[in-house]
Amino acid sequence: EPEVTQTPSHQVTQMGQEVILRCVPISNHLYFYWYRQILGQKVEFLVSFYNNEISEKSEIFDDQFSVERPDGSNFTLKIRSTKLEDSAMYFCASKAGRLAGDTGELFFGEGSRLTVL
Amino acid sequence: AQSVTQLDSQVPVFEEAPVELRCNYSSSVSVYLFWYVQYPNQGLQLLLKYLSGSTLVKGINGFEAEFNKSQTSFHLRKPSVHISDTAEYFCAVSEGSNYKLTFGKGTLLTVNP
């Protein structure tokens, strides 16, 4: 069964360092998302991406964050200068378009745990 | 703006007992509704969804949920839980052309022997 894969599963970094989290969405999907979950809290929307551009972003997604789909398969989240409060589990998700049998479901990866020291 | 309220942060139950996890949403337009489950140290797995049609939807692992438009609720139920159902359960609503999900805060279901 197709799945969303994320790397790394866990990354530890020093405050102020740049971090790139990688995701490989399901191959024929058209909508891509990043969510984060701070330990013990709810899953929060960060950004959605469609047709090679950001379609919506939350207040959390400030200038320190950026997303890219560099090669048609990977979907990356970059945090330019990490802060302690960026420590969280980051989930990537993808969704099919209508012509590809969209069921309305977002498919999530297993997550990348980011720890900022 | 849409929002999701999960009224119970923790629900402890004994094995084989019935359980209901409550979810209310607010939205000004038609929505899609979902329940996701998160087992410890794992990602989010879809349990069930309501897109349209029958208001009673059945999902995996014996769970079901009922969409009640007048009460803006989408409560999750299971008639008899198993210890392996111990997990965090998230209700989510999707609306708009981006189909983004807004999640509730989650309910930790703990099934005791």
mmCIF file of C-alpha atoms in Angstrom:
data_model
loop_
_atom_site.group_PDB
_atom_site.id
_atom_site.type_symbol
_atom_site.label_atom_id
_atom_site.label_comp_id
_atom_site.label_asym_id
_atom_site.label_seq_id
_atom_site.Cartn_x
_atom_site.Cartn_y
_atom_site.Cartn_z
ATOM 1 C CA GLU A 1 0.000 0.000 0.000
ATOM 2 C CA PRO A 2 1.386 3.438 -0.903
ATOM 3 C CA GLU A 3 2.514 5.494 2.039
ATOM 4 C CA VAL A 4 3.998 8.831 2.968
ATOM 5 C CA THR A 5 7.573 8.516 4.166
ATOM 6 C CA GLN A 6 9.482 11.007 6.271
ATOM 7 C CA THR A 7 13.143 11.415 7.125
ATOM 8 C CA PRO A 8 14.783 11.695 9.533
ATOM 9 C CA SER A 9 12.662 10.001 12.162
ATOM 10 C CA HIS A 10 14.472 11.950 14.853
ATOM 11 C CA GLN A 11 16.807 14.933 14.668
ATOM 12 C CA VAL A 12 18.584 16.719 17.458
ATOM 13 C CA THR A 13 19.955 20.164 16.704
ATOM 14 C CA GLN A 14 21.386 23.194 18.445
ATOM 15 C CA MET A 15 19.371 26.373 18.722
ATOM 16 C CA GLY A 16 20.016 28.648 15.762
ATOM 17 C CA GLN A 17 20.869 25.839 13.355
ATOM 18 C CA GLU A 18 19.023 25.194 10.115
ATOM 19 C CA VAL A 19 17.005 22.009 9.810
ATOM 20 C CA ILE A 20 15.478 20.352 6.761
ATOM 21 C CA LEU A 21 12.790 17.741 7.198
ATOM 22 C CA ARG A 22 12.048 15.573 4.192
ATOM 23 C CA CYS A 23 8.900 13.904 3.008
ATOM 24 C CA VAL A 24 8.055 11.698 0.062
ATOM 25 C CA PRO A 25 4.305 11.955 -0.513
ATOM 26 C CA ILE A 26 2.258 9.296 -2.258
ATOM 27 C CA SER A 27 3.217 9.481 -5.891
ATOM 28 C CA ASN A 28 0.018 10.655 -7.605
ATOM 29 C CA HIS A 29 -1.098 12.998 -4.852
ATOM 30 C CA LEU A 30 -1.501 16.699 -5.539
ATOM 31 C CA TYR A 31 -2.024 18.323 -2.136
ATOM 32 C CA PHE A 32 0.746 18.427 0.457
ATOM 33 C CA TYR A 33 0.776 19.544 4.053
ATOM 34 C CA TRP A 34 2.969 19.988 7.078
ATOM 35 C CA TYR A 35 1.607 19.732 10.593
ATOM 36 C CA ARG A 36 3.337 19.806 13.930
ATOM 37 C CA GLN A 37 2.558 18.381 17.335
ATOM 38 C CA ILE A 38 4.306 19.785 20.373
ATOM 39 C CA LEU A 39 4.597 17.102 23.051
ATOM 40 C CA GLY A 40 1.270 16.590 24.775
ATOM 41 C CA GLN A 41 -0.575 19.073 22.610
ATOM 42 C CA LYS A 42 -2.817 18.902 19.601
ATOM 43 C CA VAL A 43 -1.804 18.534 15.988
ATOM 44 C CA GLU A 44 -1.484 21.991 14.410
ATOM 45 C CA PHE A 45 -1.622 22.967 10.765
ATOM 46 C CA LEU A 46 1.469 24.690 9.409
ATOM 47 C CA VAL A 47 1.150 24.940 5.651
ATOM 48 C CA SER A 48 -0.535 23.496 2.588
ATOM 49 C CA PHE A 49 1.008 23.279 -0.862
ATOM 50 C CA TYR A 50 -0.708 22.800 -4.195
ATOM 51 C CA ASN A 51 0.246 23.394 -7.800
ATOM 52 C CA ASN A 52 3.825 24.245 -6.796
ATOM 53 C CA GLU A 53 2.952 27.009 -4.409
ATOM 54 C CA ILE A 54 1.794 27.579 -0.863
ATOM 55 C CA SER A 55 -1.994 27.605 -0.829
ATOM 56 C CA GLU A 56 -2.431 28.416 2.840
ATOM 57 C CA LYS A 57 -0.263 28.900 5.907
ATOM 58 C CA SER A 58 -0.924 29.359 9.579
ATOM 59 C CA GLU A 59 0.348 32.039 11.943
ATOM 60 C CA ILE A 60 2.961 29.562 13.138
ATOM 61 C CA PHE A 61 4.509 29.422 9.670
ATOM 62 C CA ASP A 62 6.554 32.599 9.892
ATOM 63 C CA ASP A 63 9.591 33.730 7.922
ATOM 64 C CA GLN A 64 11.767 31.116 9.606
ATOM 65 C CA PHE A 65 9.852 28.371 7.800
ATOM 66 C CA SER A 66 9.848 27.492 4.127
ATOM 67 C CA VAL A 67 8.677 24.585 1.991
ATOM 68 C CA GLU A 68 9.872 23.248 -1.315
ATOM 69 C CA ARG A 69 9.044 20.526 -3.762
ATOM 70 C CA PRO A 70 12.389 20.512 -5.523
ATOM 71 C CA ASP A 71 12.153 17.496 -7.781
ATOM 72 C CA GLY A 72 8.526 16.434 -8.129
ATOM 73 C CA SER A 73 8.795 13.738 -5.492
ATOM 74 C CA ASN A 74 10.234 15.217 -2.293
ATOM 75 C CA PHE A 75 8.460 17.805 -0.191
ATOM 76 C CA THR A 76 10.689 19.538 2.328
ATOM 77 C CA LEU A 77 10.180 21.756 5.346
ATOM 78 C CA LYS A 78 13.085 24.026 6.253
ATOM 79 C CA ILE A 79 13.452 25.838 9.528
ATOM 80 C CA ARG A 80 16.081 28.502 9.001
ATOM 81 C CA SER A 81 17.165 29.209 12.562
ATOM 82 C CA THR A 82 15.671 26.829 15.066
ATOM 83 C CA LYS A 83 14.343 27.912 18.435
ATOM 84 C CA LEU A 84 13.710 25.847 21.531
ATOM 85 C CA GLU A 85 9.978 26.109 20.929
ATOM 86 C CA ASP A 86 10.349 24.449 17.532
ATOM 87 C CA SER A 87 10.859 21.144 19.320
ATOM 88 C CA ALA A 88 7.955 19.012 18.168
ATOM 89 C CA MET A 89 6.880 16.110 16.008
ATOM 90 C CA TYR A 90 6.443 17.263 12.433
ATOM 91 C CA PHE A 91 4.013 15.358 10.236
ATOM 92 C CA CYS A 92 3.851 15.470 6.483
ATOM 93 C CA ALA A 93 0.599 14.582 4.741
ATOM 94 C CA SER A 94 -0.644 14.280 1.180
ATOM 95 C CA LYS A 95 -3.995 13.994 -0.542
ATOM 96 C CA ALA A 96 -5.094 12.853 -3.958
ATOM 97 C CA GLY A 97 -6.803 15.092 -6.460
ATOM 98 C CA ARG A 98 -10.315 14.437 -7.694
ATOM 99 C CA LEU A 99 -9.226 12.688 -10.857
ATOM 100 C CA ALA A 100 -6.996 10.292 -8.924
ATOM 101 C CA GLY A 101 -9.691 8.793 -6.757
ATOM 102 C CA ASP A 102 -9.781 11.338 -3.961
ATOM 103 C CA THR A 103 -11.459 9.898 -0.860
ATOM 104 C CA GLY A 104 -11.135 13.101 1.130
ATOM 105 C CA GLU A 105 -8.486 11.517 3.295
ATOM 106 C CA LEU A 106 -5.134 13.032 4.165
ATOM 107 C CA PHE A 107 -2.453 10.365 4.421
ATOM 108 C CA PHE A 108 0.100 11.059 7.127
ATOM 109 C CA GLY A 109 3.688 10.002 7.493
ATOM 110 C CA GLU A 110 5.124 8.583 10.707
ATOM 111 C CA GLY A 111 6.544 11.970 11.652
ATOM 112 C CA SER A 112 9.950 13.517 12.280
ATOM 113 C CA ARG A 113 10.740 14.316 15.875
ATOM 114 C CA LEU A 114 12.788 17.492 16.162
ATOM 115 C CA THR A 115 14.589 18.266 19.394
ATOM 116 C CA VAL A 116 16.197 21.693 19.704
ATOM 117 C CA LEU A 117 18.772 22.083 22.481
ATOM 118 C CA ALA B 1 -13.173 29.743 11.173
ATOM 119 C CA GLN B 2 -13.651 26.137 11.980
ATOM 120 C CA SER B 3 -12.847 24.636 15.371
ATOM 121 C CA VAL B 4 -13.054 21.233 16.990
ATOM 122 C CA THR B 5 -13.770 20.524 20.637
ATOM 123 C CA GLN B 6 -13.039 17.187 22.224
ATOM 124 C CA LEU B 7 -14.708 17.405 25.560
ATOM 125 C CA ASP B 8 -12.716 14.714 27.331
ATOM 126 C CA SER B 9 -8.941 14.833 27.500
ATOM 127 C CA GLN B 10 -8.750 11.379 29.083
ATOM 128 C CA VAL B 11 -11.161 8.456 29.117
ATOM 129 C CA PRO B 12 -10.251 5.398 31.194
ATOM 130 C CA VAL B 13 -12.364 2.277 30.655
ATOM 131 C CA PHE B 14 -12.199 -1.407 31.427
ATOM 132 C CA GLU B 15 -11.684 -3.989 28.727
ATOM 133 C CA GLU B 16 -14.893 -5.086 26.956
ATOM 134 C CA ALA B 17 -16.774 -2.003 28.146
ATOM 135 C CA PRO B 18 -18.417 0.342 25.635
ATOM 136 C CA VAL B 19 -16.863 3.729 25.018
ATOM 137 C CA GLU B 20 -17.900 7.042 23.489
ATOM 138 C CA LEU B 21 -15.423 9.784 22.675
ATOM 139 C CA ARG B 22 -17.106 13.096 22.137
ATOM 140 C CA CYS B 23 -16.406 15.617 19.411
ATOM 141 C CA ASN B 24 -18.154 18.864 18.553
ATOM 142 C CA TYR B 25 -17.237 21.179 15.737
ATOM 143 C CA SER B 26 -18.086 24.638 14.587
ATOM 144 C CA SER B 27 -18.114 25.626 10.977
ATOM 145 C CA SER B 28 -20.126 27.919 8.803
ATOM 146 C CA VAL B 29 -20.081 25.643 5.768
ATOM 147 C CA SER B 30 -20.392 21.981 4.912
ATOM 148 C CA VAL B 31 -17.546 19.973 6.314
ATOM 149 C CA TYR B 32 -15.847 16.668 6.121
ATOM 150 C CA LEU B 33 -15.280 14.986 9.498
ATOM 151 C CA PHE B 34 -12.612 12.524 10.514
ATOM 152 C CA TRP B 35 -11.342 10.514 13.431
ATOM 153 C CA TYR B 36 -7.656 9.669 13.536
ATOM 154 C CA VAL B 37 -5.880 7.400 16.009
ATOM 155 C CA GLN B 38 -2.311 7.779 17.206
ATOM 156 C CA TYR B 39 -0.673 4.853 18.944
ATOM 157 C CA PRO B 40 2.332 5.607 21.139
ATOM 158 C CA ASN B 41 5.308 6.855 19.146
ATOM 159 C CA GLN B 42 3.517 6.411 15.856
ATOM 160 C CA GLY B 43 1.909 8.585 13.212
ATOM 161 C CA LEU B 44 -1.741 9.349 12.565
ATOM 162 C CA GLN B 45 -3.969 6.628 11.178
ATOM 163 C CA LEU B 46 -7.438 7.242 9.798
ATOM 164 C CA LEU B 47 -10.178 5.455 11.741
ATOM 165 C CA LEU B 48 -13.174 6.690 9.801
ATOM 166 C CA LYS B 49 -14.573 9.652 7.944
ATOM 167 C CA TYR B 50 -17.831 11.350 7.082
ATOM 168 C CA LEU B 51 -18.017 13.028 3.699
ATOM 169 C CA SER B 52 -21.709 12.755 2.828
ATOM 170 C CA GLY B 53 -24.577 10.287 2.786
ATOM 171 C CA SER B 54 -25.420 8.062 5.733
ATOM 172 C CA THR B 55 -24.808 9.797 9.028
ATOM 173 C CA LEU B 56 -23.599 6.594 10.667
ATOM 174 C CA VAL B 57 -20.151 5.691 9.462
ATOM 175 C CA LYS B 58 -18.190 2.587 10.280
ATOM 176 C CA GLY B 59 -14.432 2.479 10.468
ATOM 177 C CA ILE B 60 -11.616 0.130 11.230
ATOM 178 C CA ASN B 61 -11.187 -1.858 14.423
ATOM 179 C CA GLY B 62 -14.918 -1.908 15.164
ATOM 180 C CA PHE B 63 -15.286 1.844 15.648
ATOM 181 C CA GLU B 64 -18.216 3.861 14.368
ATOM 182 C CA ALA B 65 -19.307 7.476 14.526
ATOM 183 C CA GLU B 66 -22.510 9.369 13.967
ATOM 184 C CA PHE B 67 -22.697 12.744 12.289
ATOM 185 C CA ASN B 68 -25.341 14.952 13.871
ATOM 186 C CA LYS B 69 -25.691 18.184 11.963
ATOM 187 C CA SER B 70 -28.178 19.837 14.320
ATOM 188 C CA GLN B 71 -25.884 19.236 17.293
ATOM 189 C CA THR B 72 -22.695 19.743 15.269
ATOM 190 C CA SER B 73 -21.322 16.561 16.751
ATOM 191 C CA PHE B 74 -19.389 13.565 15.498
ATOM 192 C CA HIS B 75 -18.997 11.232 18.461
ATOM 193 C CA LEU B 76 -16.913 8.082 18.178
ATOM 194 C CA ARG B 77 -18.171 4.829 19.667
ATOM 195 C CA LYS B 78 -17.130 1.252 20.145
ATOM 196 C CA PRO B 79 -19.393 -1.306 21.838
ATOM 197 C CA SER B 80 -16.581 -3.324 23.387
ATOM 198 C CA VAL B 81 -13.016 -2.085 23.706
ATOM 199 C CA HIS B 82 -9.817 -4.056 23.806
ATOM 200 C CA ILE B 83 -6.566 -3.247 25.546
ATOM 201 C CA SER B 84 -5.004 -2.667 22.126
ATOM 202 C CA ASP B 85 -7.382 0.285 21.620
ATOM 203 C CA THR B 86 -5.330 2.282 24.116
ATOM 204 C CA ALA B 87 -4.221 5.320 22.113
ATOM 205 C CA GLU B 88 -4.826 9.018 21.505
ATOM 206 C CA TYR B 89 -7.856 9.768 19.352
ATOM 207 C CA PHE B 90 -8.180 12.967 17.364
ATOM 208 C CA CYS B 91 -11.299 14.386 15.812
ATOM 209 C CA ALA B 92 -10.701 16.613 12.801
ATOM 210 C CA VAL B 93 -12.721 18.761 10.429
ATOM 211 C CA SER B 94 -11.867 19.680 6.880
ATOM 212 C CA GLU B 95 -13.283 22.522 4.890
ATOM 213 C CA GLY B 96 -12.321 24.841 2.125
ATOM 214 C CA SER B 97 -10.542 24.319 -1.134
ATOM 215 C CA ASN B 98 -7.261 23.394 0.569
ATOM 216 C CA TYR B 99 -8.869 20.509 2.435
ATOM 217 C CA LYS B 100 -6.683 21.262 5.424
ATOM 218 C CA LEU B 101 -7.598 19.539 8.664
ATOM 219 C CA THR B 102 -8.255 21.274 11.942
ATOM 220 C CA PHE B 103 -7.734 18.902 14.838
ATOM 221 C CA GLY B 104 -9.179 18.750 18.294
ATOM 222 C CA LYS B 105 -6.889 18.471 21.294
ATOM 223 C CA GLY B 106 -7.249 14.718 21.399
ATOM 224 C CA THR B 107 -8.677 12.205 23.841
ATOM 225 C CA LEU B 108 -6.422 9.658 25.487
ATOM 226 C CA LEU B 109 -8.307 6.380 25.705
ATOM 227 C CA THR B 110 -6.828 4.013 28.260
ATOM 228 C CA VAL B 111 -8.239 0.510 28.362
ATOM 229 C CA ASN B 112 -7.513 -1.329 31.591
ATOM 230 C CA PRO B 113 -7.735 -5.087 32.161
#
